[in-house]
Structure formats: C-alpha cells, structure tokens
Amino acid sequence: MMKWRIGEVTVTKIVELEVTSGSRFLMPQATREAILPIGWLQPDFADASGRLRMSIHALVVATPNCRMIVDTCLGNDKENRRIPSWNKLQTRFLADLTAAGYAPETIDTVVCTHLHVDHVGWNTVLVEGLWGPTFPNARYLMGRVEFTHWTSAHVREDVTAILADSVTPIWEAGLVDLVETDHRICDEVSLVPTLGHTPGHVSVRIASQGEEALITGDFLHHPCQMARPGWSSTADSDPIAAQHTRERMLTQLSDNPILVIGTHFAGRTAGHVVRDGEAFRLAA
Ligand SMILES: [Zn+2]
C-alpha cells in the first residue's frame, strides 16, 4: 500500500483498478508511437510497447483532526455504465480500505473533485436493493458549480444512471454540502479550482509544517500530459480551458517543491513536476 507524509498529514492510496491499454479512446493523440519517445513514462506510466498504464484509486487524507477520502472510484454493483467492464464490479475496495485502517464509518469527509463516473462510485453501496451512503458518518463535499451543472439540463442516459445511484441517494440522505471551488476543509486541506475537465473541477491542496502536496483530480489524466500539455482528454468538457489549466498548474508546480499525487497515475503515482525542455516531466 502506498502512503505519503506531508508534515502531520498522511495520504494513503487505495486501488480499485489498474489497467494497461491503448488509451486512445481517452486521449486520441496518445498513440503508442507518440508515447514511446517519452522515455521517462516507463515503467510506471507506460509499458515497453507504449501502452498507457492507468489507475483508478481513492486517496485517504488523514490530518490530526480529520479523516477524508478524496474521490470514490467506480463502486461495486453499478449498472448502465458506458464502459462495459465498469458494470457490476465486485472488487475488494472496501475490504482494502478497512484493512488500511480506514473503515467506512470512521471517515468524516468525502471529497468529489468532480462528478464523473469514476469519482463518485463508492459514494454509495447497494443494501437490500437500495443505494445508501457508504460513509454514513461523513459529510460529502460536492462543488456547487459542478453539482448544478450535472443536475440541470443534462439528460444523457449514462449520466442519469450515475446521478441516480451515486449522487441523488446522498443528497436525499441530507449528507451533501455544496461548496465553492476554493473551499477550505480544515487547517491543512483546501480545494483549488482547476476548471476545464469539468465546469466545477477542483484539485486538493494539502499543507502542513512547511510541506505541501496537491492531489490532481483529472486536470491531468496521465503524466504524458506533462510532456504534452496540449493533449486533451475526450472527457474534458472544455478542452481549451483544460489546456490553459494544465499549463498554468504545471508552471506553478514546477517552480515549487510540491508533491504531486495523481488521481489516475499508476505505479509510483506521485512525484515532483520539473521542467523538461519546453514542457515538463514527473521526477521523484
Ligand atoms: Zn477520472
């Protein structure tokens, strides 16, 4: 199990799924031929044939006074997902979370960086045919802008299913707090707006005892976007804004000693952004 320490705060990675595949459905420009020349991606983030390695995991952030889980992956038993292998999952995620020392009932805060399918799944569990909160003692923080976006106009069938089984039950249980994109959660942890991937997308900043880290969310889907900040993901709702956010954040991160913890980064998952020619790479 991977763990990082930022001053008095620990961050623990709980993996739900890791995949190695041609990820061109996600990033059309990330062909094997385009990935192979970016040598530093191997072995953590790409294999020897240029296929991308990606991970879906949650990050548990434990401060002296607070226990939060950032992004809740895909979840078990969900249906009507656009990607066939994401339906009716039966993973060990909750058992692994408990074994790591973070039983669901001990979590006091759930943070969704945005409301995409792979960030809200474990918000709920299926109990006797009904979706109920996985973290009954937590406040679920969702962005006001993000929540408003997904719950207004949108009626694409797969989005409806995600809201119905992973968002609405939490809202109806009265556990949602709608927050602004720069919300301060506790002394050490606050949200940072990183818009573009979705209209209300946020990253999570951790600062303690002079040390600092940033949980990306999906403003970077894969470390290859450090080398090629112009590569947008097909999941970016506003590709131009997403690119501006990547460039602005990468510049900021490379000028400061900030540990970057990737929400979908496989392998070592974290590191420091450094300049590499006209772009960037993830160093140790
Ligand atoms: Zn994602």
XYZ file of C-alpha atoms and ligand atoms in Angstrom:
285
model
C 0.000 0.000 0.000
C 1.404 3.419 -0.936
C 1.494 6.170 1.658
C 2.917 9.687 1.665
C 3.534 12.053 4.552
C 3.112 15.819 4.259
C 4.029 17.277 7.664
C 1.393 15.907 10.065
C -0.856 14.641 7.241
C -0.741 11.191 5.654
C -2.165 10.260 2.259
C -2.900 6.585 1.552
C -3.710 5.146 -1.880
C -6.477 2.535 -2.065
C -6.524 0.957 -5.531
C -9.722 -0.174 -7.175
C -8.472 -0.991 -10.707
C -5.264 -0.727 -12.711
C -5.288 -1.071 -16.482
C -2.682 -1.151 -19.229
C -4.207 -0.467 -22.593
C -4.273 1.577 -25.676
C -5.986 4.592 -24.128
C -6.754 6.314 -27.393
C -10.441 6.483 -26.537
C -9.386 8.780 -23.702
C -6.548 10.688 -25.376
C -6.585 10.258 -29.166
C -3.096 11.749 -29.551
C -1.510 9.287 -27.118
C -0.722 6.602 -29.682
C 1.990 4.034 -28.910
C 4.257 5.781 -31.433
C 3.735 9.098 -29.645
C 4.219 7.622 -26.160
C 7.407 5.600 -26.800
C 9.700 8.642 -27.274
C 8.689 9.951 -23.823
C 11.136 7.573 -22.160
C 10.563 8.620 -18.531
C 6.986 7.306 -18.629
C 8.342 3.737 -18.411
C 7.845 1.648 -16.401
C 5.366 3.351 -14.043
C 3.104 5.102 -16.541
C 3.570 3.165 -19.794
C 4.766 -0.280 -20.797
C 7.640 -1.110 -23.149
C 5.312 -1.092 -26.163
C 3.956 2.390 -25.436
C 0.622 1.400 -23.940
C -0.565 3.678 -21.129
C -0.843 2.394 -17.588
C -3.665 3.998 -15.619
C -5.154 3.539 -12.192
C -8.461 4.179 -10.528
C -7.840 4.707 -6.831
C -9.059 6.704 -3.860
C -6.754 8.767 -1.657
C -7.399 8.826 2.081
C -6.169 12.047 3.664
C -5.704 11.827 7.427
C -4.927 15.017 9.358
C -4.614 15.295 13.160
C -8.361 16.085 13.362
C -9.976 14.801 10.218
C -10.232 11.701 8.010
C -11.271 12.258 4.446
C -11.461 10.223 1.273
C -10.799 12.019 -1.999
C -12.703 10.574 -4.983
C -14.604 7.340 -4.644
C -13.770 5.411 -7.826
C -16.380 3.267 -9.630
C -18.049 1.253 -6.884
C -19.490 -2.247 -6.866
C -22.767 -3.391 -8.421
C -23.265 -0.289 -10.608
C -25.087 -0.679 -13.938
C -25.667 1.249 -17.175
C -22.033 2.400 -17.369
C -20.794 3.344 -20.831
C -17.612 1.266 -20.466
C -18.794 -2.364 -20.294
C -16.132 -3.567 -17.813
C -17.250 -0.923 -15.298
C -20.633 -2.606 -14.848
C -21.432 -4.886 -11.919
C -17.938 -4.667 -10.475
C -17.107 -6.826 -7.468
C -13.790 -5.500 -6.162
C -12.182 -5.699 -2.726
C -12.067 -1.925 -2.411
C -13.983 -1.603 0.880
C -12.114 -4.515 2.456
C -8.823 -2.918 1.413
C -9.908 0.445 2.807
C -10.826 -1.186 6.123
C -7.587 -3.207 6.199
C -5.644 0.041 5.729
C -7.199 1.252 8.995
C -9.927 3.405 7.489
C -13.219 1.578 7.981
C -16.005 3.464 6.138
C -17.793 4.545 9.315
C -14.605 6.300 10.529
C -14.451 8.621 7.500
C -15.785 12.109 8.313
C -15.439 13.821 4.923
C -15.858 12.646 1.327
C -14.468 14.914 -1.382
C -15.509 14.556 -5.030
C -13.090 16.538 -7.240
C -15.824 16.366 -9.865
C -18.882 14.226 -10.549
C -17.627 11.866 -13.266
C -18.441 8.166 -13.021
C -15.013 7.109 -11.691
C -15.055 9.680 -8.867
C -18.419 9.067 -7.225
C -18.993 5.297 -7.339
C -18.235 4.361 -3.749
C -20.351 7.252 -2.509
C -22.986 4.532 -2.214
C -23.380 0.806 -1.613
C -26.246 -1.467 -2.527
C -28.068 -2.753 0.561
C -31.153 -4.900 0.056
C -31.781 -3.439 -3.373
C -31.373 0.205 -2.330
C -28.436 2.605 -2.728
C -27.325 4.010 0.622
C -24.296 6.005 1.792
C -21.055 4.010 2.089
C -19.785 6.586 4.580
C -22.769 7.186 6.871
C -20.901 9.481 9.259
C -19.365 11.705 6.608
C -20.279 14.993 5.030
C -19.979 14.635 1.255
C -18.451 17.777 -0.261
C -19.510 18.473 -3.838
C -18.799 21.632 -5.805
C -21.785 23.944 -6.126
C -20.935 24.699 -9.769
C -20.301 21.034 -10.542
C -23.483 19.831 -8.869
C -25.609 22.483 -10.597
C -24.091 21.588 -13.968
C -24.823 17.870 -13.741
C -28.249 18.180 -12.180
C -29.607 20.756 -14.649
C -30.122 20.281 -18.407
C -28.135 17.038 -18.779
C -30.184 14.028 -19.728
C -27.720 11.669 -21.327
C -28.728 8.231 -20.221
C -25.418 7.190 -18.640
C -25.222 10.442 -16.664
C -28.741 9.901 -15.383
C -27.727 6.479 -14.081
C -24.645 7.855 -12.316
C -26.642 10.574 -10.589
C -29.413 8.151 -9.653
C -27.211 5.543 -7.978
C -24.238 7.580 -6.703
C -25.278 11.202 -6.117
C -29.030 11.528 -5.524
C -29.138 8.981 -2.648
C -26.514 11.037 -0.801
C -28.415 14.251 -1.458
C -31.640 12.660 -0.234
C -29.899 11.396 2.901
C -29.005 15.029 3.644
C -25.269 14.325 3.593
C -24.204 16.691 0.787
C -22.554 20.060 1.458
C -22.313 22.174 -1.690
C -19.019 24.062 -1.560
C -17.158 26.678 -3.578
C -14.132 25.774 -5.691
C -11.700 27.330 -3.182
C -13.336 25.849 -0.067
C -11.127 25.345 2.995
C -11.906 21.929 4.511
C -9.662 22.073 7.572
C -6.393 23.712 8.697
C -4.297 21.583 6.354
C -6.599 20.863 3.410
C -8.346 23.103 0.897
C -9.786 22.960 -2.605
C -8.126 24.626 -5.592
C -10.121 25.423 -8.748
C -8.704 23.602 -11.796
C -11.523 24.122 -14.282
C -11.826 22.743 -17.793
C -12.036 18.989 -17.357
C -15.486 19.756 -15.979
C -17.110 23.142 -15.235
C -16.513 22.947 -11.475
C -13.442 20.714 -11.288
C -11.174 21.081 -8.243
C -7.850 19.741 -7.019
C -6.975 19.259 -3.350
C -4.131 21.163 -1.676
C -2.504 19.815 1.469
C -0.117 21.971 3.511
C 1.396 21.082 6.876
C 4.560 22.046 8.725
C 6.051 23.770 5.691
C 5.396 20.840 3.330
C 2.893 20.864 0.509
C 1.126 18.402 -1.802
C -1.532 18.577 -4.495
C -3.999 15.839 -5.415
C -4.639 16.443 -9.094
C -8.116 15.158 -9.776
C -8.404 14.938 -13.563
C -6.873 18.229 -14.698
C -4.116 15.759 -15.604
C -5.378 12.337 -16.598
C -1.978 10.860 -17.248
C 1.630 12.040 -16.708
C 2.145 12.066 -20.507
C 0.237 15.370 -20.426
C 3.210 16.878 -18.567
C 5.344 16.212 -21.636
C 2.483 17.136 -23.978
C 0.238 19.700 -22.204
C -1.674 20.205 -25.462
C -3.094 16.682 -25.376
C -6.680 16.925 -24.186
C -8.743 14.064 -22.943
C -12.010 13.257 -24.697
C -13.568 13.594 -21.241
C -12.568 17.288 -20.978
C -15.758 19.336 -21.160
C -13.880 22.466 -22.299
C -10.613 21.381 -23.984
C -9.247 24.938 -24.330
C -9.849 25.792 -20.672
C -8.451 22.382 -19.696
C -5.240 23.061 -21.606
C -4.862 26.512 -20.028
C -5.354 24.960 -16.596
C -2.712 22.281 -17.290
C -0.186 24.851 -18.490
C -0.844 27.218 -15.593
C -0.729 24.465 -12.965
C 2.359 22.725 -14.400
C 4.249 26.033 -14.443
C 3.201 26.739 -10.863
C 4.051 23.207 -9.680
C 7.462 23.125 -11.383
C 8.517 26.329 -9.624
C 7.698 24.992 -6.163
C 8.593 21.939 -4.062
C 5.074 20.488 -4.138
C 4.446 16.730 -4.089
C 2.003 15.981 -6.912
C -0.228 12.960 -6.246
C -2.053 11.837 -9.374
C -5.645 10.676 -9.196
C -5.164 8.303 -12.157
C -1.376 7.913 -12.071
C -0.360 4.248 -11.865
C 2.879 2.858 -10.410
C 4.603 5.306 -8.071
C 1.652 7.720 -8.521
C 3.400 10.770 -7.044
C 6.418 12.950 -7.658
C 7.607 16.463 -8.370
C 6.997 18.341 -11.610
C 10.211 19.646 -13.178
C 10.862 21.486 -16.429
C 11.968 19.321 -19.332
C 12.847 21.323 -22.437
C 9.749 23.291 -23.368
C 7.472 21.084 -21.298
C 7.611 19.121 -18.028
C 8.147 15.672 -16.562
C 7.400 13.956 -13.258
C 10.602 13.463 -11.266
C 10.942 11.573 -7.982
Zn -11.367 10.268 -13.709
